[in-house]
CSV table of C-alpha atoms (C1' of nucleotides) in Angstrom, one decimal:
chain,number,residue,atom,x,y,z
A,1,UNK,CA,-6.4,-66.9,43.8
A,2,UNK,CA,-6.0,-67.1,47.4
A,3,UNK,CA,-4.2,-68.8,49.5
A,4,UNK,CA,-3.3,-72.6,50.5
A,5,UNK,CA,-2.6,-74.2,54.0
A,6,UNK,CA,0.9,-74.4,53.2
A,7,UNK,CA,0.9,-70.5,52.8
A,8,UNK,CA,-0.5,-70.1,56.4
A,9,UNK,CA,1.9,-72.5,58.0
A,10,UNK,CA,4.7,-70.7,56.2
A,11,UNK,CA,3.3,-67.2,57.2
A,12,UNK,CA,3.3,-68.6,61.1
A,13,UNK,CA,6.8,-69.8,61.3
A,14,UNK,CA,7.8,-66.7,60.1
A,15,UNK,CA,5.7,-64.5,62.4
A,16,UNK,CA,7.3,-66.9,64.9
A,17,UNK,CA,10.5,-66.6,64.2
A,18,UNK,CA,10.2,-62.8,64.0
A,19,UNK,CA,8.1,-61.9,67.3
A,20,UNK,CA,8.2,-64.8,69.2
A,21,UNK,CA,5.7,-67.2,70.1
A,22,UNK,CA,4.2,-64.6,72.6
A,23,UNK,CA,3.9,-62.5,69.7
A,24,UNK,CA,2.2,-65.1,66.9
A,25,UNK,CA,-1.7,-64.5,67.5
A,26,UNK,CA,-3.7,-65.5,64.8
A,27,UNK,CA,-4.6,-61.9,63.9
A,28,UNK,CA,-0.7,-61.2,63.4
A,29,UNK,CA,-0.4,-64.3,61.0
A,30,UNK,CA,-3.1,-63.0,59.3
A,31,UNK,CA,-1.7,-59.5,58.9
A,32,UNK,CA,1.5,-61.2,57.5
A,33,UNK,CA,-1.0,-62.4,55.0
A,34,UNK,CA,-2.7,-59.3,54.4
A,35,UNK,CA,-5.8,-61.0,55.0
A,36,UNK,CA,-8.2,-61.0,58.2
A,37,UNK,CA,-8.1,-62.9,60.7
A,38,UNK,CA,-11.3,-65.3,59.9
A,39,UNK,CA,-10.2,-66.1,56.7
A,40,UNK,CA,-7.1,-68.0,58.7
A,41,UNK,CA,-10.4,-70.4,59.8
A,42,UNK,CA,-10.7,-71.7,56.3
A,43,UNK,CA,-7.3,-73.3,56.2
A,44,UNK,CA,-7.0,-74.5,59.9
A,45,UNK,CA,-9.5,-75.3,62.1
A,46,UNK,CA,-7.9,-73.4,65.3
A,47,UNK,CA,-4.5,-72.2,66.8
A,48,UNK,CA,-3.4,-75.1,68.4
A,49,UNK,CA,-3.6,-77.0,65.3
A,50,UNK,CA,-1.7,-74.6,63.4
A,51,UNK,CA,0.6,-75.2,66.0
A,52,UNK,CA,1.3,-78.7,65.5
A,53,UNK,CA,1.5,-77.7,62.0
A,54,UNK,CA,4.4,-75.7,62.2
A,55,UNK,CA,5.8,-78.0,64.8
A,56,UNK,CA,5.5,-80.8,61.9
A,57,UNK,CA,7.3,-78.7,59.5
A,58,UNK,CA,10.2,-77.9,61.8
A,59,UNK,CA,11.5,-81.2,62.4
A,60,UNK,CA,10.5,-82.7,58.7
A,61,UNK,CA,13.8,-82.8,57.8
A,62,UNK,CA,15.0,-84.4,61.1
A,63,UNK,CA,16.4,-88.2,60.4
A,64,UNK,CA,19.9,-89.1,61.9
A,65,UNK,CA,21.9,-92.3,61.4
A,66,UNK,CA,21.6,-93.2,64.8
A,67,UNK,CA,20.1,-92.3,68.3
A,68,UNK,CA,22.5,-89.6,69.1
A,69,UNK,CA,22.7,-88.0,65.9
A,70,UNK,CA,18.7,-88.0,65.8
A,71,UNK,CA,18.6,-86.1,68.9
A,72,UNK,CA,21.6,-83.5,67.7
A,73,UNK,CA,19.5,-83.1,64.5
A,74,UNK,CA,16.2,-82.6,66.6
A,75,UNK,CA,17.8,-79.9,68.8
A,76,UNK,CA,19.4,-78.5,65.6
A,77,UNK,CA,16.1,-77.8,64.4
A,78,UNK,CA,14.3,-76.8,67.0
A,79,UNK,CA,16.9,-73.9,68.2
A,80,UNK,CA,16.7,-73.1,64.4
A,81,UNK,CA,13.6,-70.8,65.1
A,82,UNK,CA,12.7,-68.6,67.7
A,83,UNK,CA,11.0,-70.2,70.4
A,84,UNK,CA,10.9,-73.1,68.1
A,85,UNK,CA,11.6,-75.6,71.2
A,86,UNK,CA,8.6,-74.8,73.3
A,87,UNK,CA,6.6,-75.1,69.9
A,88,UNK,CA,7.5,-78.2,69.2
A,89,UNK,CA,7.8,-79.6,72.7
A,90,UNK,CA,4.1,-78.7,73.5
A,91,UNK,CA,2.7,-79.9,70.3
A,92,UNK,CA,4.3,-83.3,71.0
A,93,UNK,CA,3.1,-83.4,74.4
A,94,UNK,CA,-0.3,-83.1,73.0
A,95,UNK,CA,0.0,-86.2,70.6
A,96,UNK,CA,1.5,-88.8,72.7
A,97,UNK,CA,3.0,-91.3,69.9
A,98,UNK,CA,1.7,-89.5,66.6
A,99,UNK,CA,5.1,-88.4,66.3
A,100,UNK,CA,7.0,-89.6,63.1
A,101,UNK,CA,10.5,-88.2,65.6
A,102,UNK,CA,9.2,-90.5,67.9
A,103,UNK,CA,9.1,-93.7,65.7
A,104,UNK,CA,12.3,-93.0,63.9
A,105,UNK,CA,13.9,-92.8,67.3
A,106,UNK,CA,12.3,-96.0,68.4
A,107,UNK,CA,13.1,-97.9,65.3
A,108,UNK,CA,17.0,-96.5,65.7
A,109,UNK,CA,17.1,-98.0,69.2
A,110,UNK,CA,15.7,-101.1,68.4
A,111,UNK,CA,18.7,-101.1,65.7
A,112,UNK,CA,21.1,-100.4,68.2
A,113,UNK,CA,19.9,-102.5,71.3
A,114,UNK,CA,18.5,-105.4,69.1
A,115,UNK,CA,16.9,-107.0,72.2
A,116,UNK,CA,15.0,-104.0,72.8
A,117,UNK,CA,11.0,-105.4,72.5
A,118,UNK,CA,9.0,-102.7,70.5
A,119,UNK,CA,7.6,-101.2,73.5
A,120,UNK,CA,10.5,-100.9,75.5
A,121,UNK,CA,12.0,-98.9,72.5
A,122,UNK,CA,9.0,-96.6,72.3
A,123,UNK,CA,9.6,-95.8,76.5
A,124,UNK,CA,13.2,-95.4,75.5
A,125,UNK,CA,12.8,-93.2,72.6
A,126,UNK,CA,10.1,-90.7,75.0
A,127,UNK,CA,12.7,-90.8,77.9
A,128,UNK,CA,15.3,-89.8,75.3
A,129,UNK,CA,12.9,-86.9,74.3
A,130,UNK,CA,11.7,-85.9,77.4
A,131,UNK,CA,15.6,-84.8,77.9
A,132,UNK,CA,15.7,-83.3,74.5
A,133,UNK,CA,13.0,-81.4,74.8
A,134,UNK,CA,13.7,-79.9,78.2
A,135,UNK,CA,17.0,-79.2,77.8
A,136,UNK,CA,16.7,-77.3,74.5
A,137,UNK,CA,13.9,-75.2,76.0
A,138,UNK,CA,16.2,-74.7,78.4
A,139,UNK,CA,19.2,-73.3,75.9
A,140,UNK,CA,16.8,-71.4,73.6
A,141,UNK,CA,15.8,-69.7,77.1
A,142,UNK,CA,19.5,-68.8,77.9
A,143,UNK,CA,20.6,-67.9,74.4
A,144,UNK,CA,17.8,-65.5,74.4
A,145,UNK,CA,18.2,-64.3,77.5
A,146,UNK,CA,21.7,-63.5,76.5
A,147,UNK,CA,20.7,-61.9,73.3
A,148,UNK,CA,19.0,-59.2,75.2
A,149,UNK,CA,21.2,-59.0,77.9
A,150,UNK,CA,24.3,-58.2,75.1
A,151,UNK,CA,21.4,-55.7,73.2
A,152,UNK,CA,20.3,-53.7,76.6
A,153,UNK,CA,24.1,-53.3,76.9
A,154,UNK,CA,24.5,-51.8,73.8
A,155,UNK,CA,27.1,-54.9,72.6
A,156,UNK,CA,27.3,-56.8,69.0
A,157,UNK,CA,25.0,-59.5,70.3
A,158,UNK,CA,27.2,-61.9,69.2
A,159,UNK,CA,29.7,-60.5,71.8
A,160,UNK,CA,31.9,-63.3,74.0
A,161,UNK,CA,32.4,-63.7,77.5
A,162,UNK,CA,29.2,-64.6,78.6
A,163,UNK,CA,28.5,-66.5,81.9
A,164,UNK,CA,30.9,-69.2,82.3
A,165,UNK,CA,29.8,-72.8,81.5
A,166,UNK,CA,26.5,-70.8,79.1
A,167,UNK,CA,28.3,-70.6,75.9
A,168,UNK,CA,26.9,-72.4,72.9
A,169,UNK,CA,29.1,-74.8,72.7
A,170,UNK,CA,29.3,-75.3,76.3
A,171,UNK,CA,25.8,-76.0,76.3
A,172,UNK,CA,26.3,-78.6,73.5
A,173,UNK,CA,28.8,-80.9,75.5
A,174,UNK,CA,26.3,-80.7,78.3
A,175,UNK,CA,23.5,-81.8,75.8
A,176,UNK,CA,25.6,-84.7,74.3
A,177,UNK,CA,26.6,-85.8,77.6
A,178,UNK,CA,22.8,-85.9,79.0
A,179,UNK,CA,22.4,-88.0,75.7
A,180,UNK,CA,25.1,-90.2,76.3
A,181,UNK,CA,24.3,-90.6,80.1
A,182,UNK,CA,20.6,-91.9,79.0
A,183,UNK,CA,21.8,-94.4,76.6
A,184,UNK,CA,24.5,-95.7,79.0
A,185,UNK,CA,21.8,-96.0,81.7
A,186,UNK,CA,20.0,-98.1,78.9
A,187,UNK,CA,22.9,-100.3,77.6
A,188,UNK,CA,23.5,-101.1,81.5
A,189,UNK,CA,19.5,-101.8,82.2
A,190,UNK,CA,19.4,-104.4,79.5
A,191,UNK,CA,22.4,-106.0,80.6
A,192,UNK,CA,20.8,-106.4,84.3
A,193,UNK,CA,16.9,-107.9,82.1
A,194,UNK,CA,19.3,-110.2,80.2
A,195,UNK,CA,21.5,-111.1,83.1
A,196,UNK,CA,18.4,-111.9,85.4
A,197,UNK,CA,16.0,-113.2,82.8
B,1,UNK,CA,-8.7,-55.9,106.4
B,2,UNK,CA,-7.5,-57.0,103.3
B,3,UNK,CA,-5.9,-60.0,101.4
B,4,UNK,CA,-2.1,-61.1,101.5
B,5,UNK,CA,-0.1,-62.0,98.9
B,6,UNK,CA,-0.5,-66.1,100.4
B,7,UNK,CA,-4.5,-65.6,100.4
B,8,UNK,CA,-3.5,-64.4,96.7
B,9,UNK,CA,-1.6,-67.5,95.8
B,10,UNK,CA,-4.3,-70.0,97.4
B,11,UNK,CA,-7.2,-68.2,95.4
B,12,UNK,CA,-4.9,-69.2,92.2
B,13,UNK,CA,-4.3,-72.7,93.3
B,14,UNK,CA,-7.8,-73.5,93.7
B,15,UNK,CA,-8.8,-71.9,90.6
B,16,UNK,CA,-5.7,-73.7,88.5
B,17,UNK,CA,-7.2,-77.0,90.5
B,18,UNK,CA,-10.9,-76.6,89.9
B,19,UNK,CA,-10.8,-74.7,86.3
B,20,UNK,CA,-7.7,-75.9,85.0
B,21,UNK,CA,-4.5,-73.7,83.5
B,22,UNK,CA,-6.4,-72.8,80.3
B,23,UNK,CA,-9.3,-70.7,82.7
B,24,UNK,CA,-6.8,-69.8,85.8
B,25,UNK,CA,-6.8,-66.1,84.6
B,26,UNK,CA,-6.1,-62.8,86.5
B,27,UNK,CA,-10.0,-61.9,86.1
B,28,UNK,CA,-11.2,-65.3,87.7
B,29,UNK,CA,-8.6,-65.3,91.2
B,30,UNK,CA,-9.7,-61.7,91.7
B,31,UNK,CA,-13.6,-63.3,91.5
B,32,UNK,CA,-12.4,-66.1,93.5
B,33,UNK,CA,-11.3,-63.7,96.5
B,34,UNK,CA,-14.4,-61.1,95.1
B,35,UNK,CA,-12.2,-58.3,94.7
B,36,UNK,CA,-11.5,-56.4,91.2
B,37,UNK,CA,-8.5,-57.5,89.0
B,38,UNK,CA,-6.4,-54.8,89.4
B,39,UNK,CA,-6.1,-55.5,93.1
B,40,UNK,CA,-4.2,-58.4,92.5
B,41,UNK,CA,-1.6,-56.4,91.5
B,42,UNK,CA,-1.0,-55.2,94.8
B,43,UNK,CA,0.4,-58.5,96.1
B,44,UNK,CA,1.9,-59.5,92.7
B,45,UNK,CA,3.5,-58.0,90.0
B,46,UNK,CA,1.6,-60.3,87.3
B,47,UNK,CA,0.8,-63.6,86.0
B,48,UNK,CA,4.1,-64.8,85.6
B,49,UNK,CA,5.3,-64.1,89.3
B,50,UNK,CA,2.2,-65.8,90.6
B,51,UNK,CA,2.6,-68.7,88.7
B,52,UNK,CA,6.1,-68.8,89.5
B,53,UNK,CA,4.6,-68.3,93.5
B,54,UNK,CA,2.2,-70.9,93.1
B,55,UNK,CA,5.0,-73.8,91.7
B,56,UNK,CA,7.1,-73.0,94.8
B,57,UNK,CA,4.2,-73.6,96.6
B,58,UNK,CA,3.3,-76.6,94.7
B,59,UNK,CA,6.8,-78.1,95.5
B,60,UNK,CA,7.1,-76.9,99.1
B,61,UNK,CA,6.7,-80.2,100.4
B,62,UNK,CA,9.4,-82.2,97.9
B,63,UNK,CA,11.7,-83.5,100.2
B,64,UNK,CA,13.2,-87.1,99.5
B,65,UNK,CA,15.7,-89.5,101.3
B,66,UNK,CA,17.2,-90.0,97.8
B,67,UNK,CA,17.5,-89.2,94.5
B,68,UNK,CA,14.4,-91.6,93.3
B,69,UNK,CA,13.0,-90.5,96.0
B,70,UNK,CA,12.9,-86.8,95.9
B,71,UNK,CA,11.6,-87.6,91.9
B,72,UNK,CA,8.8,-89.4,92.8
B,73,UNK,CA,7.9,-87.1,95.8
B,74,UNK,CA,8.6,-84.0,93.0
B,75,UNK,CA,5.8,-86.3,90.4
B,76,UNK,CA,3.1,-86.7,93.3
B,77,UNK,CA,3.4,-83.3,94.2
B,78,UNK,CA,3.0,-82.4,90.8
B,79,UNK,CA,0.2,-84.6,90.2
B,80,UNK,CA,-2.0,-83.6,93.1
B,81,UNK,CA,-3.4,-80.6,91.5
B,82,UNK,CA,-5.2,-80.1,87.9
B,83,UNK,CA,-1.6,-79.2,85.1
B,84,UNK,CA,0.3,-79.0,88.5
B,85,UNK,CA,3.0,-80.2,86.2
B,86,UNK,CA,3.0,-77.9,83.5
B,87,UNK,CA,2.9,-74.7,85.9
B,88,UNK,CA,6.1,-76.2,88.1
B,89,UNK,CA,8.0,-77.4,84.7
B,90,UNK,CA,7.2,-73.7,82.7
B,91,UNK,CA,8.3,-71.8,86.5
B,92,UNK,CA,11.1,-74.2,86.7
B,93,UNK,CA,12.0,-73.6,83.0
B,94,UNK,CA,12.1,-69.8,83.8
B,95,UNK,CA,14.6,-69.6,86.8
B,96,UNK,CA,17.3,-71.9,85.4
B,97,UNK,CA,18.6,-73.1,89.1
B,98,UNK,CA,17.1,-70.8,91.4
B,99,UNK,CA,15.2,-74.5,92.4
B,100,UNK,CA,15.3,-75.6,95.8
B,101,UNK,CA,14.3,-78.5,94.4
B,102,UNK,CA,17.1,-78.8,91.8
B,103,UNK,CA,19.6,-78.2,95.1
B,104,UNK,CA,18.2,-80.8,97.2
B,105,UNK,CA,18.5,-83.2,94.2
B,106,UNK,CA,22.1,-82.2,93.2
B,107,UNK,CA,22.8,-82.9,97.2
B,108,UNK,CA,21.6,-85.9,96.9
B,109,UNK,CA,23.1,-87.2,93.7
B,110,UNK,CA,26.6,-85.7,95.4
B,111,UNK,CA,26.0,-88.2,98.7
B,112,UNK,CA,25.2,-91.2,96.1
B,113,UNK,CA,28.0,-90.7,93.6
B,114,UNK,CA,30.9,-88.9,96.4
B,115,UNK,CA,32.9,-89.0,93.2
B,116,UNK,CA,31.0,-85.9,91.5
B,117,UNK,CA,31.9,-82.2,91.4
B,118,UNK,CA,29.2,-80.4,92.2
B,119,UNK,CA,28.8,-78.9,88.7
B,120,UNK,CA,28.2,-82.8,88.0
B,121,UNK,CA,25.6,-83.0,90.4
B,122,UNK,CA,24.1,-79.5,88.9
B,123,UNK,CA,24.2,-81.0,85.3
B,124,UNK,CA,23.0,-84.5,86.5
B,125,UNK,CA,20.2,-82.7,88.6
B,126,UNK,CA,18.6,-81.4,85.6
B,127,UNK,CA,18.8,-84.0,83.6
B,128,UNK,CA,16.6,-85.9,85.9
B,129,UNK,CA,14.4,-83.4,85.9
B,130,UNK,CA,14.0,-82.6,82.3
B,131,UNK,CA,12.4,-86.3,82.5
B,132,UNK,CA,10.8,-85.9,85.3
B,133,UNK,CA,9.0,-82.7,84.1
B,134,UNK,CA,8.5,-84.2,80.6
B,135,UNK,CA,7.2,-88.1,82.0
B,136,UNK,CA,4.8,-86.3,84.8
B,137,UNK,CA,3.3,-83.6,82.0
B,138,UNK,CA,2.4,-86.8,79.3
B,139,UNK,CA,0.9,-88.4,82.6
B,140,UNK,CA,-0.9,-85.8,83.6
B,141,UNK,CA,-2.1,-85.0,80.1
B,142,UNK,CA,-3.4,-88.6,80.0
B,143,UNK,CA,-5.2,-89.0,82.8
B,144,UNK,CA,-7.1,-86.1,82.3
B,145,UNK,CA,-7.8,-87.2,78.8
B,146,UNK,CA,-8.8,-90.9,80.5
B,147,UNK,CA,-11.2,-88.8,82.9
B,148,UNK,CA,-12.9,-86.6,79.9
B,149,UNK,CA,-13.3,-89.8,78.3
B,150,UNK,CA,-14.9,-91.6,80.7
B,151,UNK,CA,-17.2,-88.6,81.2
B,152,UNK,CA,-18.4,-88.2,77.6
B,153,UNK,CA,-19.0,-92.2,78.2
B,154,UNK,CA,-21.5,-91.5,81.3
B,155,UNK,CA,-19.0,-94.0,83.2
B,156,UNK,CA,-17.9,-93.1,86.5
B,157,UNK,CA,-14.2,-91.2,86.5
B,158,UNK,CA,-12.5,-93.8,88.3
B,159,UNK,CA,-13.5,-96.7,85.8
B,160,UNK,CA,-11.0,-99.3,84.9
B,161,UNK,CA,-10.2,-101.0,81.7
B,162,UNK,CA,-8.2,-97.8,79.9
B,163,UNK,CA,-6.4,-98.2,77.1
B,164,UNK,CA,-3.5,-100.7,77.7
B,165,UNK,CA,-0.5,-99.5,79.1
B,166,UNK,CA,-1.8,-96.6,80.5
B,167,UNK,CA,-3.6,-97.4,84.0
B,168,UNK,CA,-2.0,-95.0,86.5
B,169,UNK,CA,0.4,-97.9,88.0
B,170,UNK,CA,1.4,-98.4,84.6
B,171,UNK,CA,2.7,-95.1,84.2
B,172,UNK,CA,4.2,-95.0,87.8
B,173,UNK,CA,6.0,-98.1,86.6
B,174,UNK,CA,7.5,-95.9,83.4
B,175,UNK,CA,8.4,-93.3,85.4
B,176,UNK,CA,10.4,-95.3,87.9
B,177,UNK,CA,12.1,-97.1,85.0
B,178,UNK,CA,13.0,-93.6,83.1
B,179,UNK,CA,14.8,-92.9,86.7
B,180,UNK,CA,16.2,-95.7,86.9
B,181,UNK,CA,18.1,-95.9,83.3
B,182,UNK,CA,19.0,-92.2,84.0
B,183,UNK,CA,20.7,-92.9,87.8
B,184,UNK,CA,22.4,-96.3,85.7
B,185,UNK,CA,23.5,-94.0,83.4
B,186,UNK,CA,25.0,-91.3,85.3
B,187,UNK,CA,26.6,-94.5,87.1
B,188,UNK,CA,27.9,-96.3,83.9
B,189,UNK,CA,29.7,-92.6,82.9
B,190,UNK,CA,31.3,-92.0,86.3
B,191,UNK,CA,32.8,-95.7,86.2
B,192,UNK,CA,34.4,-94.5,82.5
B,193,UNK,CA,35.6,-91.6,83.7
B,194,UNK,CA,37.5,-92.1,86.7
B,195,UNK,CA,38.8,-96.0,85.3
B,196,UNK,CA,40.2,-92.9,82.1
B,197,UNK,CA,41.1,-90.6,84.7
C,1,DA,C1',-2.1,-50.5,102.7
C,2,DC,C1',-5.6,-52.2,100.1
C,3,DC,C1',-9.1,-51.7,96.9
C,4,DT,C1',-12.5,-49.8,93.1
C,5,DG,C1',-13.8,-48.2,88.4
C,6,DA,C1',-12.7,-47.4,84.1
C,7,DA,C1',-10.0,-47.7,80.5
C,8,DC,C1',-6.4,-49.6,76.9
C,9,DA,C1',-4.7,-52.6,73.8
C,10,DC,C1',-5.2,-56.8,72.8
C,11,DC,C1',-6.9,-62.1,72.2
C,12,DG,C1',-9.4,-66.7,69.7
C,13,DT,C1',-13.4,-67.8,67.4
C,14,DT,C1',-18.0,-67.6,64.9
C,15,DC,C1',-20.9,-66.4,61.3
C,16,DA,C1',-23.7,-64.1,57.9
C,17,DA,C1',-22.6,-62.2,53.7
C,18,DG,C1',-20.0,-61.3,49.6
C,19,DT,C1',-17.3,-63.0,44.9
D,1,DA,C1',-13.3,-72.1,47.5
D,2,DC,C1',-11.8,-68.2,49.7
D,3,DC,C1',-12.4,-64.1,52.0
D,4,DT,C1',-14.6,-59.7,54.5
D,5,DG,C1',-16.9,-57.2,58.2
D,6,DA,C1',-18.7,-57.3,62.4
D,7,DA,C1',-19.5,-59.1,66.5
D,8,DC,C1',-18.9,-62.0,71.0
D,9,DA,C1',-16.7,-63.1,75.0
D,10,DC,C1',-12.9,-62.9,76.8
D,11,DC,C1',-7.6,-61.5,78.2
D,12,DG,C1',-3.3,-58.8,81.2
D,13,DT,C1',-2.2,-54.5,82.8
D,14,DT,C1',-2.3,-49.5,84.2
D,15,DC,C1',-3.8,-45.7,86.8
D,16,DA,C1',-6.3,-42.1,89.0
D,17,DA,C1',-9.2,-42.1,92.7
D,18,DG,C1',-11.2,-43.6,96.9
D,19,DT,C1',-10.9,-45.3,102.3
DNA sequence: ACCTGAACACCGTTCAAGT
DNA sequence: ACCTGAACACCGTTCAAGT
């Protein structure tokens, strides 16, 4: 009976999460389908939307209570899947403010800086995300890298004692202080607008 | 007499500027200097390196007086040629602190805040640039969709009256804010930790 | 040292044709 | 509606061979 959108979307995460994003050509998704690679053109109208597909689907379940736990959740998702971070990064480049992360982060500053105007919360919420972004690139790239590092040496790749101040959980604290550091710099920017206005 | 490895890295810069990232391929340099691909590889080992060459040479000139300033001077640089900033954030991305750049700016931060370790600075140094990388990208990204715009329009490329919000001094404006919370930030945090300490 | 020519193993996408 | 088969116009990279 064939197959639905859905299916393709699922099928590409998977081929991602298996190979790599270097790896997930449209002809690979399709093989995980056992289909060819034109019939992938009848669900989706070319790769970078499938893209922003899968990037959609990645962070669907992100919400969070508040600003910081938004972007824990975010990064949580993102480092879920391999390469997951430059997936989703890219495809919210591409739609500046289509992003439902976006809003939810905006509307979760507003909450917590209640004289934020709308538009300054929107700026706040894509400063917040530039950081997010970069800096789990930036982990998924290391953790990786440490993956094969541990495999080319023939270790458990879960092995310990990698380079100091790399470990997951170092690189955690470093991603909750960047976090806190941007929405100190914002609690102390209002202050200065309301103190001078 | 032959080509060097600079002439090599010029030909791709003119290429990346003229054609963009998407048609900056191995095929078109080597037409660009009218010699076959595989003669590239005589000056570079592939695509990645040269990408990686052309960033540094991208960035060469990033100097700065101060930490906003080095940012800024890092954006114009960035700007000045067609996805400038996605080649220098996906090279920067890739050697996780072999950056001149990323130095200079830890320095920097170091001579404003004389209370930070220099793993501080290191940390602090990327965060800025995680937003810098991330703000200049959605810039460029916009201008260029402003410019294909006004093209399909039949208007000249330099036309005013955008959409609102997003005139070049507008987003000059946004970057220099998204700095500005970030250097209040890392202020605000030092202040906690040494009135704890 | 620097380059050519030819090949290898891939890409994304289109499109007529089938069921 | 969903897919096949075949093609088009590309990629990055390697390697023997030339000068």
């Amino acid at each position: 009976m064939g197959h639905s959108r859905t299916d393709v979307v699922a099928a590409a995460l998977r081929v991602l999460d298996e190979q790599g994003l270097e790896f997930c050509s449209m002809r690979r998704v399709a093989a995980a389908l056992d289909v060819q690679p034109s019939a992938l053109y009848h669900h989706v109208p070319d790769k970078q939307t499938l893209l922003a597909l899968m990037a959609d689907e990645m962070v669907s379940s992100v919400r969070g209570s508040g600003p910081a736990e938004l972007c824990r959740d975010l990064r949580r998702a993102m480092l879920a899947v391999r390469d997951g971070a430059d997936v989703v990064a890219t495809a919210s480049a591409y739609r500046l403010g289509a992003s439902a992360v976006e809003a939810r982060l905006a509307e979760l500053l507003r909450e917590r800086f209640d004289d934020m105007t709308p538009w300054e919360a929107v700026e706040s919420a894509r400063t917040l995300l530039h950081f997010v972004f970069g800096h789990t690139q930036s982990t998924q790239m290391l953790l990786q890298a440490q993956e094969f590092a541990a495999l080319a040496a023939g270790r458990p790749a879960d092995a310990a004692a990698d380079p100091p101040g790399a470990s997951r959980a170092d690189l955690e604290a470093s991603f909750d202080r960047g976090v806190a550091v941007i929405l100190a710099g914002l609690a102390a920017r209002l202050e200065v607008v309301s103190a001078s206005g």
